[in-house]
PDB file of C-alpha atoms in Angstrom:
ATOM      1  CA  MET A 486     129.881  96.194  73.702  1.00  0.00           C
ATOM      2  CA  ARG A 487     127.644  99.201  72.071  1.00  0.00           C
ATOM      3  CA  GLN A 488     125.336 100.793  74.502  1.00  0.00           C
ATOM      4  CA  ARG A 489     121.664 101.356  73.111  1.00  0.00           C
ATOM      5  CA  PRO A 490     120.771 104.816  73.071  1.00  0.00           C
ATOM      6  CA  VAL A 491     118.806 106.756  76.136  1.00  0.00           C
ATOM      7  CA  ARG A 492     115.447 107.223  74.953  1.00  0.00           C
ATOM      8  CA  VAL A 493     113.821 110.902  76.644  1.00  0.00           C
ATOM      9  CA  ARG A 494     110.586 110.837  76.838  1.00  0.00           C
ATOM     10  CA  LEU A 495     109.332 114.724  76.869  1.00  0.00           C
ATOM     11  CA  ALA A 496     105.819 114.301  76.767  1.00  0.00           C
ATOM     12  CA  GLY A 497     102.480 112.296  78.078  1.00  0.00           C
ATOM     13  CA  VAL A 498     100.179 110.886  80.865  1.00  0.00           C
ATOM     14  CA  ARG A 499     100.945 110.596  83.948  1.00  0.00           C
ATOM     15  CA  THR A 500      98.458 109.871  86.845  1.00  0.00           C
ATOM     16  CA  SER A 501      98.971 110.155  90.065  1.00  0.00           C
ATOM     17  CA  TRP A 502      97.019 107.849  92.882  1.00  0.00           C
ATOM     18  CA  ARG A 503      95.712 108.128  96.173  1.00  0.00           C
ATOM     19  CA  THR A 504      94.047 105.054  98.585  1.00  0.00           C
ATOM     20  CA  LEU A 505      90.839 105.166  99.448  1.00  0.00           C
ATOM     21  CA  ASP A 506      91.010 101.835 101.884  1.00  0.00           C
ATOM     22  CA  ASP A 507      92.701  98.823 102.059  1.00  0.00           C
ATOM     23  CA  GLY A 508      91.799  95.006 103.040  1.00  0.00           C
ATOM     24  CA  ASP A 509      91.858  91.637 102.115  1.00  0.00           C
ATOM     25  CA  PHE A 510      90.304  90.003  99.112  1.00  0.00           C
ATOM     26  CA  PHE A 511      91.211  87.139  96.223  1.00  0.00           C
ATOM     27  CA  CYS A 512      93.370  88.433  93.647  1.00  0.00           C
ATOM     28  CA  PRO A 513      93.416  86.233  90.367  1.00  0.00           C
ATOM     29  CA  ASP A 514      96.347  87.167  89.094  1.00  0.00           C
ATOM     30  CA  CYS A 515      98.651  85.302  91.899  1.00  0.00           C
ATOM     31  CA  GLY A 516      95.707  83.256  92.294  1.00  0.00           C
ATOM     32  CA  GLY A 517      94.636  83.448  96.783  1.00  0.00           C
ATOM     33  CA  ASP A 518      94.524  85.660 100.027  1.00  0.00           C
ATOM     34  CA  ARG A 519      96.385  88.525  99.392  1.00  0.00           C
ATOM     35  CA  ARG A 520      96.427  92.793 100.964  1.00  0.00           C
ATOM     36  CA  TYR A 521      94.359  95.672  98.818  1.00  0.00           C
ATOM     37  CA  ARG A 522      94.409  99.183  97.900  1.00  0.00           C
ATOM     38  CA  ARG A 523      91.585 100.246  96.396  1.00  0.00           C
ATOM     39  CA  ARG A 524      92.503 103.421  94.510  1.00  0.00           C
ATOM     40  CA  ALA A 525      91.855 106.728  92.570  1.00  0.00           C
ATOM     41  CA  GLY A 526      93.690 108.935  90.623  1.00  0.00           C
ATOM     42  CA  ARG A 527      93.786 112.073  88.672  1.00  0.00           C
ATOM     43  CA  ARG A 528      95.028 112.484  84.904  1.00  0.00           C
ATOM     44  CA  ARG A 529      97.373 114.912  84.007  1.00  0.00           C
ATOM     45  CA  PHE A 530      99.717 115.517  80.890  1.00  0.00           C
ATOM     46  CA  VAL A 531     103.078 116.172  81.855  1.00  0.00           C
ATOM     47  CA  LEU A 532     105.590 117.662  79.677  1.00  0.00           C
ATOM     48  CA  LEU A 533     109.232 117.716  80.762  1.00  0.00           C
ATOM     49  CA  GLY A 534     108.898 115.728  84.109  1.00  0.00           C
ATOM     50  CA  LEU A 535     105.934 119.359  85.118  1.00  0.00           C
ATOM     51  CA  PRO A 536     102.753 117.685  85.155  1.00  0.00           C
ATOM     52  CA  LEU A 537     100.540 120.850  83.111  1.00  0.00           C
ATOM     53  CA  LEU A 538      97.586 120.298  82.080  1.00  0.00           C
ATOM     54  CA  PRO A 539      94.187 117.701  83.877  1.00  0.00           C
ATOM     55  CA  ARG A 540      93.172 114.571  81.863  1.00  0.00           C
ATOM     56  CA  GLY A 541      90.477 113.963  84.457  1.00  0.00           C
ATOM     57  CA  ALA A 542      89.781 111.376  86.855  1.00  0.00           C
ATOM     58  CA  ALA A 543      91.296 107.528  86.856  1.00  0.00           C
ATOM     59  CA  GLY A 544      89.889 104.941  88.274  1.00  0.00           C
ATOM     60  CA  PRO A 545      89.013 103.783  91.282  1.00  0.00           C
ATOM     61  CA  ILE A 546      90.516 100.029  90.575  1.00  0.00           C
ATOM     62  CA  VAL A 547      91.675  97.566  92.801  1.00  0.00           C
ATOM     63  CA  GLU A 548      95.214  96.802  93.205  1.00  0.00           C
ATOM     64  CA  CYS A 549      96.904  94.030  94.521  1.00  0.00           C
ATOM     65  CA  VAL A 550     100.095  95.194  97.085  1.00  0.00           C
ATOM     66  CA  GLY A 551     101.555  91.941  95.753  1.00  0.00           C
ATOM     67  CA  CYS A 552     101.560  91.670  92.620  1.00  0.00           C
ATOM     68  CA  ARG A 553     100.792  94.844  91.902  1.00  0.00           C
ATOM     69  CA  ALA A 554      97.995  94.146  89.476  1.00  0.00           C
ATOM     70  CA  HIS A 555      95.026  96.729  88.369  1.00  0.00           C
ATOM     71  CA  PHE A 556      91.424  95.438  88.505  1.00  0.00           C
ATOM     72  CA  ALA A 557      87.796  96.644  88.298  1.00  0.00           C
ATOM     73  CA  ALA A 558      86.435  96.981  91.598  1.00  0.00           C
ATOM     74  CA  GLU A 559      84.243  94.106  91.069  1.00  0.00           C
ATOM     75  CA  VAL A 560      86.389  91.964  92.003  1.00  0.00           C
ATOM     76  CA  LEU A 561      86.228  92.126  95.571  1.00  0.00           C
ATOM     77  CA  ASP A 562      82.861  90.462  95.033  1.00  0.00           C
ATOM     78  CA  GLN A 563      84.732  87.643  95.394  1.00  0.00           C
ATOM     79  CA  PRO A 564      85.547  86.226  98.745  1.00  0.00           C
ATOM     80  CA  THR A 565      88.355  85.298  99.987  1.00  0.00           C
ATOM     81  CA  THR A 566      89.415  82.176 100.745  1.00  0.00           C
ATOM     82  CA  THR A 567      89.239  82.237 104.059  1.00  0.00           C
ATOM     83  CA  ARG A 568      85.650  83.971 103.355  1.00  0.00           C
ATOM     84  CA  LEU A 569      84.242  81.284 101.099  1.00  0.00           C
ATOM     85  CA  THR A 570      85.458  78.373 103.960  1.00  0.00           C
ATOM     86  CA  ALA A 571      83.959  79.380 106.259  1.00  0.00           C
ATOM     87  CA  MET A 572      80.552  80.337 104.535  1.00  0.00           C
ATOM     88  CA  LEU A 573      80.951  76.626 103.562  1.00  0.00           C
ATOM     89  CA  ARG A 574      80.409  75.732 107.089  1.00  0.00           C
ATOM     90  CA  GLU A 575      78.321  77.782 107.950  1.00  0.00           C
ATOM     91  CA  ALA A 576      76.233  76.657 105.148  1.00  0.00           C
ATOM     92  CA  ALA A 577      76.936  73.063 106.208  1.00  0.00           C
ATOM     93  CA  HIS A 578      75.609  73.281 109.257  1.00  0.00           C
ATOM     94  CA  SER A 579      72.798  74.663 108.881  1.00  0.00           C
ATOM     95  CA  VAL A 580      71.707  72.223 106.204  1.00  0.00           C
ATOM     96  CA  VAL A 581      71.604  69.535 108.836  1.00  0.00           C
ATOM     97  CA  LEU A 582      69.867  71.510 111.457  1.00  0.00           C
ATOM     98  CA  ALA A 583      67.083  72.397 108.826  1.00  0.00           C
ATOM     99  CA  VAL A 584      66.999  68.289 108.357  1.00  0.00           C
ATOM    100  CA  LEU A 585      67.030  68.218 112.072  1.00  0.00           C
ATOM    101  CA  ALA A 586      64.033  70.225 112.755  1.00  0.00           C
ATOM    102  CA  ALA A 587      62.322  68.501 110.180  1.00  0.00           C
ATOM    103  CA  GLY A 588      62.789  64.868 110.452  1.00  0.00           C
ATOM    104  CA  GLY A 589      62.999  65.264 114.039  1.00  0.00           C
ATOM    105  CA  THR A 590      66.378  64.140 116.124  1.00  0.00           C
ATOM    106  CA  GLU A 591      65.188  60.765 117.752  1.00  0.00           C
ATOM    107  CA  SER A 592      66.809  58.896 115.626  1.00  0.00           C
ATOM    108  CA  ARG A 593      70.400  57.383 117.182  1.00  0.00           C
ATOM    109  CA  ALA A 594      71.508  56.793 113.625  1.00  0.00           C
ATOM    110  CA  VAL A 595      69.988  60.576 112.135  1.00  0.00           C
ATOM    111  CA  ARG A 596      72.096  62.548 115.517  1.00  0.00           C
ATOM    112  CA  GLU A 597      74.935  60.670 114.749  1.00  0.00           C
ATOM    113  CA  ALA A 598      74.971  61.344 110.612  1.00  0.00           C
ATOM    114  CA  ALA A 599      74.426  64.621 111.887  1.00  0.00           C
ATOM    115  CA  VAL A 600      76.933  64.977 113.912  1.00  0.00           C
ATOM    116  CA  GLU A 601      79.499  63.344 111.783  1.00  0.00           C
ATOM    117  CA  ALA A 602      78.796  65.883 108.861  1.00  0.00           C
ATOM    118  CA  VAL A 603      78.940  68.675 111.317  1.00  0.00           C
ATOM    119  CA  ARG A 604      82.122  67.960 112.048  1.00  0.00           C
ATOM    120  CA  ALA A 605      83.809  66.839 108.636  1.00  0.00           C
ATOM    121  CA  ALA A 606      82.206  70.418 107.674  1.00  0.00           C
ATOM    122  CA  GLY A 607      84.754  72.103 110.044  1.00  0.00           C
ATOM    123  CA  PHE A 608      82.998  71.836 113.645  1.00  0.00           C
ATOM    124  CA  PRO A 609      85.220  68.941 115.443  1.00  0.00           C
ATOM    125  CA  ALA A 610      84.420  69.976 118.620  1.00  0.00           C
ATOM    126  CA  CYS A 611      80.248  69.046 117.884  1.00  0.00           C
ATOM    127  CA  THR A 612      78.136  66.901 119.193  1.00  0.00           C
ATOM    128  CA  GLN A 613      74.910  65.092 119.763  1.00  0.00           C
ATOM    129  CA  GLU A 614      73.870  67.646 122.354  1.00  0.00           C
ATOM    130  CA  GLU A 615      74.452  70.818 121.407  1.00  0.00           C
ATOM    131  CA  LEU A 616      72.623  69.795 117.504  1.00  0.00           C
ATOM    132  CA  VAL A 617      69.386  68.335 119.834  1.00  0.00           C
ATOM    133  CA  THR A 618      69.615  72.120 121.793  1.00  0.00           C
ATOM    134  CA  MET A 619      70.736  74.022 118.796  1.00  0.00           C
ATOM    135  CA  VAL A 620      66.983  72.170 116.749  1.00  0.00           C
ATOM    136  CA  ALA A 621      64.862  72.515 120.168  1.00  0.00           C
ATOM    137  CA  ALA A 622      66.002  76.244 120.379  1.00  0.00           C
ATOM    138  CA  LEU A 623      65.229  76.436 116.492  1.00  0.00           C
ATOM    139  CA  THR A 624      61.790  74.696 116.778  1.00  0.00           C
ATOM    140  CA  SER A 625      60.394  76.987 119.640  1.00  0.00           C
ATOM    141  CA  GLU A 626      60.956  79.976 117.481  1.00  0.00           C
ATOM    142  CA  ALA A 627      57.200  81.377 116.080  1.00  0.00           C
ATOM    143  CA  GLN A 628      55.915  78.666 117.721  1.00  0.00           C
ATOM    144  CA  GLY A 629      57.179  75.524 116.452  1.00  0.00           C
ATOM    145  CA  ARG A 630      57.495  76.766 112.015  1.00  0.00           C
ATOM    146  CA  ILE A 631      60.510  77.833 110.964  1.00  0.00           C
ATOM    147  CA  PRO A 632      60.476  79.787 107.405  1.00  0.00           C
ATOM    148  CA  LEU A 633      63.246  77.346 105.852  1.00  0.00           C
ATOM    149  CA  GLU A 634      62.587  78.832 102.584  1.00  0.00           C
ATOM    150  CA  ILE A 635      64.143  83.192 104.830  1.00  0.00           C
ATOM    151  CA  GLU A 636      66.633  80.024 106.837  1.00  0.00           C
ATOM    152  CA  LEU A 637      68.379  78.720 104.351  1.00  0.00           C
ATOM    153  CA  HIS A 638      68.423  81.751 102.014  1.00  0.00           C
ATOM    154  CA  GLU A 639      70.345  83.780 103.957  1.00  0.00           C
ATOM    155  CA  ALA A 640      72.410  80.560 104.520  1.00  0.00           C
ATOM    156  CA  LEU A 641      72.970  79.175 101.289  1.00  0.00           C
ATOM    157  CA  ALA A 642      71.997  81.966  98.329  1.00  0.00           C
ATOM    158  CA  PRO A 643      75.578  83.870  99.172  1.00  0.00           C
ATOM    159  CA  LEU A 644      77.414  80.645  98.744  1.00  0.00           C
ATOM    160  CA  ALA A 645      75.808  79.665  95.227  1.00  0.00           C
ATOM    161  CA  PRO A 646      77.548  81.708  92.473  1.00  0.00           C
ATOM    162  CA  HIS A 647      81.302  81.087  93.715  1.00  0.00           C
ATOM    163  CA  LEU A 648      80.813  76.944  93.852  1.00  0.00           C
ATOM    164  CA  ALA A 649      81.025  75.142  90.993  1.00  0.00           C
ATOM    165  CA  VAL A 650      77.705  72.084  90.559  1.00  0.00           C
ATOM    166  CA  PRO A 651      79.649  69.707  92.310  1.00  0.00           C
ATOM    167  CA  GLY A 652      79.967  71.622  95.416  1.00  0.00           C
ATOM    168  CA  ARG A 653      76.060  72.721  95.643  1.00  0.00           C
ATOM    169  CA  GLU A 654      75.032  69.325  94.521  1.00  0.00           C
ATOM    170  CA  SER A 655      77.760  67.972  97.527  1.00  0.00           C
ATOM    171  CA  LEU A 656      76.235  69.910 100.003  1.00  0.00           C
ATOM    172  CA  LEU A 657      72.687  69.077  99.264  1.00  0.00           C
ATOM    173  CA  LEU A 658      73.774  65.359  99.465  1.00  0.00           C
ATOM    174  CA  GLN A 659      75.087  66.222 102.248  1.00  0.00           C
ATOM    175  CA  GLY A 660      71.259  67.059 103.911  1.00  0.00           C
ATOM    176  CA  ALA A 661      70.470  64.182 102.363  1.00  0.00           C
ATOM    177  CA  ARG A 662      72.502  61.099 104.060  1.00  0.00           C
ATOM    178  CA  VAL A 663      70.983  63.277 107.234  1.00  0.00           C
ATOM    179  CA  ALA A 664      67.275  62.684 106.577  1.00  0.00           C
ATOM    180  CA  LEU A 665      68.387  59.191 105.321  1.00  0.00           C
ATOM    181  CA  ALA A 666      70.650  57.695 108.115  1.00  0.00           C
ATOM    182  CA  ASP A 667      66.972  56.261 109.501  1.00  0.00           C
ATOM    183  CA  ALA A 668      64.728  55.718 106.689  1.00  0.00           C
ATOM    184  CA  ALA A 669      63.146  56.728 103.488  1.00  0.00           C
ATOM    185  CA  TYR A 670      62.841  60.527 103.476  1.00  0.00           C
ATOM    186  CA  CYS A 671      59.386  62.158 105.231  1.00  0.00           C
ATOM    187  CA  ALA A 672      57.250  64.924 103.458  1.00  0.00           C
ATOM    188  CA  ALA A 673      58.686  67.349 105.899  1.00  0.00           C
ATOM    189  CA  GLU A 674      62.552  66.509 105.241  1.00  0.00           C
ATOM    190  CA  ARG A 675      61.593  66.381 101.612  1.00  0.00           C
ATOM    191  CA  GLU A 676      60.412  69.909 101.769  1.00  0.00           C
ATOM    192  CA  VAL A 677      63.455  70.615 103.586  1.00  0.00           C
ATOM    193  CA  LEU A 678      65.648  69.304 100.742  1.00  0.00           C
ATOM    194  CA  ALA A 679      63.680  71.339  97.747  1.00  0.00           C
ATOM    195  CA  ALA A 680      64.350  74.790  99.934  1.00  0.00           C
ATOM    196  CA  VAL A 681      68.079  73.759 100.376  1.00  0.00           C
ATOM    197  CA  GLY A 682      67.862  72.787  96.033  1.00  0.00           C
ATOM    198  CA  ARG A 683      66.237  76.238  95.231  1.00  0.00           C
ATOM    199  CA  ALA A 684      68.303  78.523  97.659  1.00  0.00           C
ATOM    200  CA  LEU A 685      71.696  76.478  95.785  1.00  0.00           C
ATOM    201  CA  ARG A 686      70.320  76.837  92.040  1.00  0.00           C
ATOM    202  CA  ILE A 687      70.096  73.186  91.833  1.00  0.00           C
ATOM    203  CA  GLU A 688      67.312  72.990  89.460  1.00  0.00           C
ATOM    204  CA  ALA A 689      63.934  70.708  90.885  1.00  0.00           C
ATOM    205  CA  ASP A 690      64.751  68.241  88.465  1.00  0.00           C
ATOM    206  CA  GLU A 691      68.451  68.083  89.221  1.00  0.00           C
ATOM    207  CA  VAL A 692      67.362  67.701  92.982  1.00  0.00           C
ATOM    208  CA  ASP A 693      64.606  64.922  92.685  1.00  0.00           C
ATOM    209  CA  ARG A 694      67.728  63.503  90.596  1.00  0.00           C
ATOM    210  CA  LEU A 695      70.510  63.286  93.584  1.00  0.00           C
ATOM    211  CA  LEU A 696      67.864  62.784  96.394  1.00  0.00           C
ATOM    212  CA  ALA A 697      66.429  60.009  94.294  1.00  0.00           C
ATOM    213  CA  GLU A 698      70.204  58.486  93.961  1.00  0.00           C
ATOM    214  CA  ALA A 699      71.207  59.979  97.444  1.00  0.00           C
ATOM    215  CA  GLY A 700      68.397  56.511  98.654  1.00  0.00           C
ATOM    216  CA  THR A 701      70.370  54.152  96.697  1.00  0.00           C
ATOM    217  CA  VAL A 702      73.902  54.003  97.800  1.00  0.00           C
ATOM    218  CA  SER A 703      74.427  51.600 100.546  1.00  0.00           C
TER     219      SER A 703
END
């Protein structure tokens, strides 16, 4: 069998990397949560294995510890799967609380629908008493007024860029179903749900359509 000739690289550019920090991220190549190292380096011209002339800085880049792929720093803007799951839970919880605060907790049907929605979102131990207590605490602040736009924006806006349209619509519809558990929407509930739509980047006419459709589901 003929052997391939060994090619000796006489000259080239080599990068010497150093690690700046590390952590967890969502690796696009692996398709899941992985450890990363954020790295920066220096390029040098190498002759016969000896580093000679500097050729400038390299990076910073994000390196996946698993697959060793390199990415731009913007890849860290994507939340990990674990973080995204937590954000979804908190978002659903915030929507339900805002709807309850707007429409009240007197109706047993509304309380039951709210508990069901919060448990499905990832809080299996949630009770009616717990939600009623939270709503009472919220409505007692600022002389009974909740800054809905601020509260909902903080909970939902960071999540919106990472959800497809059906995911954002699903959060809105969860709140709609709670509001409709006892009767038609009241004005305050519509205001809350409109604020949810704005925070989730859903157009106003789409919000109206979704709320109308939610009201026709038996």
